[in-house]
Amino acid sequence: MERLESAVEQISGFIYPNEIELHWGLLVVLYPYITGLVAGAFILASLEKVFKVKELEPTYRLALLTALAFLLVAPLPLLAHLGHPERSFEIFLTPHFKSAMAMFGFVYAWYLMLVLLLEIWFDYRADLVKWGRKAGRFKKFLYWVITLGSRDLSPEAVEFDKKAVHTITLIGIPSAFLLHGYVGFIFGSVKANPWWSSVLMPIVFLFSAIVSGISLVLLIYYVTTLFRRKQPEMACLDKLASFLLYALIVDFSLEILDFIHRLYESEESIGILSELIVSKLYLSLTIVQILIGTIAPLLILAYSRFSRLPTELKRVAYFIGALLVQVGIFGTRWNVVIGGQLFSKSLRGLTVYKLELGGIEGLFTCIGLLILPFVILYILIKVLPPWEEASLALSEDAAVSTASAD
């Protein structure tokens, strides 16, 4: 009751009673944010495998494992928000093909089972067999289970693995586009909400996903390399920063185009949307999303990429730029989900969103869900080292064994 009274005090204009409290909270903000990271990380990985961008080779496996770790967590915010997670299997048992939300289960299962897991399996299979030969009893059994008992290291088998990875990556690129384009489609197809209803929404979501995924992999690659007491490869960081900069320019241009299109149309909702931007969303949209999360990293990345900064300073600038991009993308998701519920269907009033600290929809739960993918990624890296030296060491051992046998 106190929360309701506090919210009523901050309402402006006319608003219906059932619109005072928002139905979608911070957990629903997390959902498109995390799925965007998955799609972006996978698309980045495909650049090396399909388009032969050799500078990105050090991040290929890391990007795949990052996509898998975040994909495993992606449905948890929705399940926590809806309650009764045990009922989620009903969308498979009683499929409703006209429901965009229900189709998420099928898109998710396809992407997890037939794209990410298969590609990782084929890419790691030969290394897992080799690691299993040198590992202790527990890891040997673990690798044997993961490889499904495979022990074939013949040139034909290894070549087949490479072809399979290439084919799955080709299938995975449109799948990644589908995964996050579908999230934008859900919001963009809500015709009753003028803040969401836009044909550009799926495309904006897709490019913001690419931006977030590239910046996340850049951050993880930079941090993990330092923790391993190695120097990040500058060619790799330069290429990541270049792709991040170009994707950010396209993403920002699309958002400006969407904004201009809304202004040009000047529908009856333009008045309340303008009031929404200058009042309720001023901090999160103008300051956080546009200034801190878009313009600042654009300037930092452009200057550091094309100027003659010292190498160490350039690395730090890339790190700061990528970090700010993450802040901006989270702000984008916040402004879409929360901002789209702050105005009345009467188009004559604005409500307010009160962020809770505890509870299932609270800030601490969301922080826990954001930390969880990094814990999963840490475990994945321990089992499946993505570092180049791990494969090189095995190759050298194999070469020595072959020479000794000769």
JSON list of N, CA and C in Angstrom, two decimals, residues 3 22-31 75-85 353-370 372:
[
{"chain": "A", "resi": 3, "resn": "ARG", "atom": "N", "xyz": [3.87, 1.49, -1.22]},
{"chain": "A", "resi": 3, "resn": "ARG", "atom": "CA", "xyz": [4.46, 1.63, -2.56]},
{"chain": "A", "resi": 3, "resn": "ARG", "atom": "C", "xyz": [3.48, 2.29, -3.51]},
{"chain": "A", "resi": 22, "resn": "LEU", "atom": "N", "xyz": [3.85, -1.06, -13.01]},
{"chain": "A", "resi": 22, "resn": "LEU", "atom": "CA", "xyz": [4.28, -1.70, -14.27]},
{"chain": "A", "resi": 22, "resn": "LEU", "atom": "C", "xyz": [4.20, -3.21, -14.14]},
{"chain": "A", "resi": 23, "resn": "HIS", "atom": "N", "xyz": [3.85, -3.86, -15.25]},
{"chain": "A", "resi": 23, "resn": "HIS", "atom": "CA", "xyz": [3.74, -5.32, -15.23]},
{"chain": "A", "resi": 23, "resn": "HIS", "atom": "C", "xyz": [5.10, -5.98, -15.51]},
{"chain": "A", "resi": 24, "resn": "TRP", "atom": "N", "xyz": [5.92, -5.32, -16.30]},
{"chain": "A", "resi": 24, "resn": "TRP", "atom": "CA", "xyz": [7.25, -5.87, -16.61]},
{"chain": "A", "resi": 24, "resn": "TRP", "atom": "C", "xyz": [8.31, -5.04, -15.90]},
{"chain": "A", "resi": 25, "resn": "GLY", "atom": "N", "xyz": [9.16, -5.72, -15.14]},
{"chain": "A", "resi": 25, "resn": "GLY", "atom": "CA", "xyz": [10.18, -5.02, -14.36]},
{"chain": "A", "resi": 25, "resn": "GLY", "atom": "C", "xyz": [11.59, -5.31, -14.85]},
{"chain": "A", "resi": 26, "resn": "LEU", "atom": "N", "xyz": [12.52, -5.27, -13.90]},
{"chain": "A", "resi": 26, "resn": "LEU", "atom": "CA", "xyz": [13.94, -5.39, -14.25]},
{"chain": "A", "resi": 26, "resn": "LEU", "atom": "C", "xyz": [14.29, -6.75, -14.86]},
{"chain": "A", "resi": 27, "resn": "LEU", "atom": "N", "xyz": [13.57, -7.81, -14.46]},
{"chain": "A", "resi": 27, "resn": "LEU", "atom": "CA", "xyz": [13.87, -9.14, -15.02]},
{"chain": "A", "resi": 27, "resn": "LEU", "atom": "C", "xyz": [13.60, -9.17, -16.53]},
{"chain": "A", "resi": 28, "resn": "VAL", "atom": "N", "xyz": [12.55, -8.47, -16.96]},
{"chain": "A", "resi": 28, "resn": "VAL", "atom": "CA", "xyz": [12.25, -8.45, -18.40]},
{"chain": "A", "resi": 28, "resn": "VAL", "atom": "C", "xyz": [13.26, -7.57, -19.13]},
{"chain": "A", "resi": 29, "resn": "VAL", "atom": "N", "xyz": [13.86, -6.62, -18.45]},
{"chain": "A", "resi": 29, "resn": "VAL", "atom": "CA", "xyz": [14.95, -5.84, -19.06]},
{"chain": "A", "resi": 29, "resn": "VAL", "atom": "C", "xyz": [16.16, -6.74, -19.31]},
{"chain": "A", "resi": 30, "resn": "LEU", "atom": "N", "xyz": [16.42, -7.63, -18.35]},
{"chain": "A", "resi": 30, "resn": "LEU", "atom": "CA", "xyz": [17.58, -8.53, -18.47]},
{"chain": "A", "resi": 30, "resn": "LEU", "atom": "C", "xyz": [17.46, -9.47, -19.66]},
{"chain": "A", "resi": 31, "resn": "TYR", "atom": "N", "xyz": [16.24, -9.90, -19.93]},
{"chain": "A", "resi": 31, "resn": "TYR", "atom": "CA", "xyz": [16.03, -10.93, -20.96]},
{"chain": "A", "resi": 31, "resn": "TYR", "atom": "C", "xyz": [16.57, -10.49, -22.34]},
{"chain": "A", "resi": 75, "resn": "PRO", "atom": "N", "xyz": [17.03, -17.76, -20.50]},
{"chain": "A", "resi": 75, "resn": "PRO", "atom": "CA", "xyz": [15.60, -17.91, -20.18]},
{"chain": "A", "resi": 75, "resn": "PRO", "atom": "C", "xyz": [15.28, -17.71, -18.70]},
{"chain": "A", "resi": 76, "resn": "LEU", "atom": "N", "xyz": [16.29, -17.69, -17.83]},
{"chain": "A", "resi": 76, "resn": "LEU", "atom": "CA", "xyz": [16.03, -17.62, -16.38]},
{"chain": "A", "resi": 76, "resn": "LEU", "atom": "C", "xyz": [15.27, -16.36, -15.97]},
{"chain": "A", "resi": 77, "resn": "PRO", "atom": "N", "xyz": [15.62, -15.15, -16.50]},
{"chain": "A", "resi": 77, "resn": "PRO", "atom": "CA", "xyz": [14.83, -13.98, -16.09]},
{"chain": "A", "resi": 77, "resn": "PRO", "atom": "C", "xyz": [13.34, -14.12, -16.42]},
{"chain": "A", "resi": 78, "resn": "LEU", "atom": "N", "xyz": [13.03, -14.68, -17.60]},
{"chain": "A", "resi": 78, "resn": "LEU", "atom": "CA", "xyz": [11.62, -14.85, -17.96]},
{"chain": "A", "resi": 78, "resn": "LEU", "atom": "C", "xyz": [10.95, -15.86, -17.05]},
{"chain": "A", "resi": 79, "resn": "LEU", "atom": "N", "xyz": [11.64, -16.98, -16.77]},
{"chain": "A", "resi": 79, "resn": "LEU", "atom": "CA", "xyz": [11.06, -18.01, -15.91]},
{"chain": "A", "resi": 79, "resn": "LEU", "atom": "C", "xyz": [10.83, -17.46, -14.50]},
{"chain": "A", "resi": 80, "resn": "ALA", "atom": "N", "xyz": [11.79, -16.68, -14.01]},
{"chain": "A", "resi": 80, "resn": "ALA", "atom": "CA", "xyz": [11.64, -16.09, -12.67]},
{"chain": "A", "resi": 80, "resn": "ALA", "atom": "C", "xyz": [10.50, -15.08, -12.65]},
{"chain": "A", "resi": 81, "resn": "HIS", "atom": "N", "xyz": [10.36, -14.34, -13.75]},
{"chain": "A", "resi": 81, "resn": "HIS", "atom": "CA", "xyz": [9.31, -13.31, -13.80]},
{"chain": "A", "resi": 81, "resn": "HIS", "atom": "C", "xyz": [7.91, -13.94, -13.87]},
{"chain": "A", "resi": 82, "resn": "LEU", "atom": "N", "xyz": [7.78, -15.01, -14.66]},
{"chain": "A", "resi": 82, "resn": "LEU", "atom": "CA", "xyz": [6.46, -15.61, -14.86]},
{"chain": "A", "resi": 82, "resn": "LEU", "atom": "C", "xyz": [6.05, -16.49, -13.69]},
{"chain": "A", "resi": 83, "resn": "GLY", "atom": "N", "xyz": [7.02, -17.05, -12.95]},
{"chain": "A", "resi": 83, "resn": "GLY", "atom": "CA", "xyz": [6.69, -18.01, -11.91]},
{"chain": "A", "resi": 83, "resn": "GLY", "atom": "C", "xyz": [6.37, -19.37, -12.54]},
{"chain": "A", "resi": 84, "resn": "HIS", "atom": "N", "xyz": [6.30, -20.42, -11.68]},
{"chain": "A", "resi": 84, "resn": "HIS", "atom": "CA", "xyz": [6.02, -21.78, -12.14]},
{"chain": "A", "resi": 84, "resn": "HIS", "atom": "C", "xyz": [6.91, -22.18, -13.32]},
{"chain": "A", "resi": 85, "resn": "PRO", "atom": "N", "xyz": [8.23, -22.20, -13.13]},
{"chain": "A", "resi": 85, "resn": "PRO", "atom": "CA", "xyz": [9.10, -22.57, -14.26]},
{"chain": "A", "resi": 85, "resn": "PRO", "atom": "C", "xyz": [8.87, -23.99, -14.75]},
{"chain": "A", "resi": 353, "resn": "TYR", "atom": "N", "xyz": [8.33, 4.11, -12.29]},
{"chain": "A", "resi": 353, "resn": "TYR", "atom": "CA", "xyz": [8.78, 2.75, -11.94]},
{"chain": "A", "resi": 353, "resn": "TYR", "atom": "C", "xyz": [9.65, 2.82, -10.70]},
{"chain": "A", "resi": 354, "resn": "LYS", "atom": "N", "xyz": [9.28, 2.03, -9.69]},
{"chain": "A", "resi": 354, "resn": "LYS", "atom": "CA", "xyz": [10.05, 1.97, -8.44]},
{"chain": "A", "resi": 354, "resn": "LYS", "atom": "C", "xyz": [10.88, 0.69, -8.43]},
{"chain": "A", "resi": 355, "resn": "LEU", "atom": "N", "xyz": [12.19, 0.84, -8.44]},
{"chain": "A", "resi": 355, "resn": "LEU", "atom": "CA", "xyz": [13.07, -0.32, -8.43]},
{"chain": "A", "resi": 355, "resn": "LEU", "atom": "C", "xyz": [13.20, -0.86, -7.01]},
{"chain": "A", "resi": 356, "resn": "GLU", "atom": "N", "xyz": [12.94, -2.17, -6.85]},
{"chain": "A", "resi": 356, "resn": "GLU", "atom": "CA", "xyz": [13.08, -2.81, -5.54]},
{"chain": "A", "resi": 356, "resn": "GLU", "atom": "C", "xyz": [14.47, -3.41, -5.41]},
{"chain": "A", "resi": 357, "resn": "LEU", "atom": "N", "xyz": [14.96, -3.51, -4.18]},
{"chain": "A", "resi": 357, "resn": "LEU", "atom": "CA", "xyz": [16.27, -4.11, -3.95]},
{"chain": "A", "resi": 357, "resn": "LEU", "atom": "C", "xyz": [16.16, -5.62, -3.78]},
{"chain": "A", "resi": 358, "resn": "GLY", "atom": "N", "xyz": [15.20, -6.06, -2.95]},
{"chain": "A", "resi": 358, "resn": "GLY", "atom": "CA", "xyz": [15.03, -7.49, -2.68]},
{"chain": "A", "resi": 358, "resn": "GLY", "atom": "C", "xyz": [13.90, -8.08, -3.49]},
{"chain": "A", "resi": 359, "resn": "GLY", "atom": "N", "xyz": [13.61, -9.36, -3.22]},
{"chain": "A", "resi": 359, "resn": "GLY", "atom": "CA", "xyz": [12.50, -10.02, -3.92]},
{"chain": "A", "resi": 359, "resn": "GLY", "atom": "C", "xyz": [12.92, -10.56, -5.27]},
{"chain": "A", "resi": 360, "resn": "ILE", "atom": "N", "xyz": [12.01, -11.33, -5.85]},
{"chain": "A", "resi": 360, "resn": "ILE", "atom": "CA", "xyz": [12.33, -12.01, -7.11]},
{"chain": "A", "resi": 360, "resn": "ILE", "atom": "C", "xyz": [12.53, -11.01, -8.26]},
{"chain": "A", "resi": 361, "resn": "GLU", "atom": "N", "xyz": [11.87, -9.86, -8.20]},
{"chain": "A", "resi": 361, "resn": "GLU", "atom": "CA", "xyz": [12.02, -8.83, -9.24]},
{"chain": "A", "resi": 361, "resn": "GLU", "atom": "C", "xyz": [13.02, -7.75, -8.85]},
{"chain": "A", "resi": 362, "resn": "GLY", "atom": "N", "xyz": [13.74, -7.98, -7.75]},
{"chain": "A", "resi": 362, "resn": "GLY", "atom": "CA", "xyz": [14.60, -6.93, -7.20]},
{"chain": "A", "resi": 362, "resn": "GLY", "atom": "C", "xyz": [15.97, -6.83, -7.85]},
{"chain": "A", "resi": 363, "resn": "LEU", "atom": "N", "xyz": [16.71, -5.81, -7.42]},
{"chain": "A", "resi": 363, "resn": "LEU", "atom": "CA", "xyz": [18.03, -5.53, -7.98]},
{"chain": "A", "resi": 363, "resn": "LEU", "atom": "C", "xyz": [19.02, -6.65, -7.67]},
{"chain": "A", "resi": 364, "resn": "PHE", "atom": "N", "xyz": [18.96, -7.21, -6.45]},
{"chain": "A", "resi": 364, "resn": "PHE", "atom": "CA", "xyz": [19.94, -8.24, -6.08]},
{"chain": "A", "resi": 364, "resn": "PHE", "atom": "C", "xyz": [19.75, -9.51, -6.91]},
{"chain": "A", "resi": 365, "resn": "THR", "atom": "N", "xyz": [18.50, -9.86, -7.19]},
{"chain": "A", "resi": 365, "resn": "THR", "atom": "CA", "xyz": [18.25, -11.03, -8.04]},
{"chain": "A", "resi": 365, "resn": "THR", "atom": "C", "xyz": [18.84, -10.82, -9.43]},
{"chain": "A", "resi": 366, "resn": "CYS", "atom": "N", "xyz": [18.66, -9.62, -9.96]},
{"chain": "A", "resi": 366, "resn": "CYS", "atom": "CA", "xyz": [19.18, -9.32, -11.30]},
{"chain": "A", "resi": 366, "resn": "CYS", "atom": "C", "xyz": [20.71, -9.32, -11.33]},
{"chain": "A", "resi": 367, "resn": "ILE", "atom": "N", "xyz": [21.32, -8.79, -10.26]},
{"chain": "A", "resi": 367, "resn": "ILE", "atom": "CA", "xyz": [22.79, -8.83, -10.20]},
{"chain": "A", "resi": 367, "resn": "ILE", "atom": "C", "xyz": [23.27, -10.28, -10.17]},
{"chain": "A", "resi": 368, "resn": "GLY", "atom": "N", "xyz": [22.56, -11.12, -9.40]},
{"chain": "A", "resi": 368, "resn": "GLY", "atom": "CA", "xyz": [22.91, -12.54, -9.35]},
{"chain": "A", "resi": 368, "resn": "GLY", "atom": "C", "xyz": [22.80, -13.19, -10.73]},
{"chain": "A", "resi": 369, "resn": "LEU", "atom": "N", "xyz": [21.74, -12.85, -11.47]},
{"chain": "A", "resi": 369, "resn": "LEU", "atom": "CA", "xyz": [21.56, -13.42, -12.82]},
{"chain": "A", "resi": 369, "resn": "LEU", "atom": "C", "xyz": [22.61, -12.90, -13.80]},
{"chain": "A", "resi": 370, "resn": "LEU", "atom": "N", "xyz": [23.13, -11.70, -13.54]},
{"chain": "A", "resi": 370, "resn": "LEU", "atom": "CA", "xyz": [24.19, -11.17, -14.41]},
{"chain": "A", "resi": 370, "resn": "LEU", "atom": "C", "xyz": [25.55, -11.79, -14.08]},
{"chain": "A", "resi": 372, "resn": "LEU", "atom": "N", "xyz": [25.89, -14.91, -12.83]},
{"chain": "A", "resi": 372, "resn": "LEU", "atom": "CA", "xyz": [25.83, -16.35, -13.11]},
{"chain": "A", "resi": 372, "resn": "LEU", "atom": "C", "xyz": [26.49, -16.75, -14.44]}
]
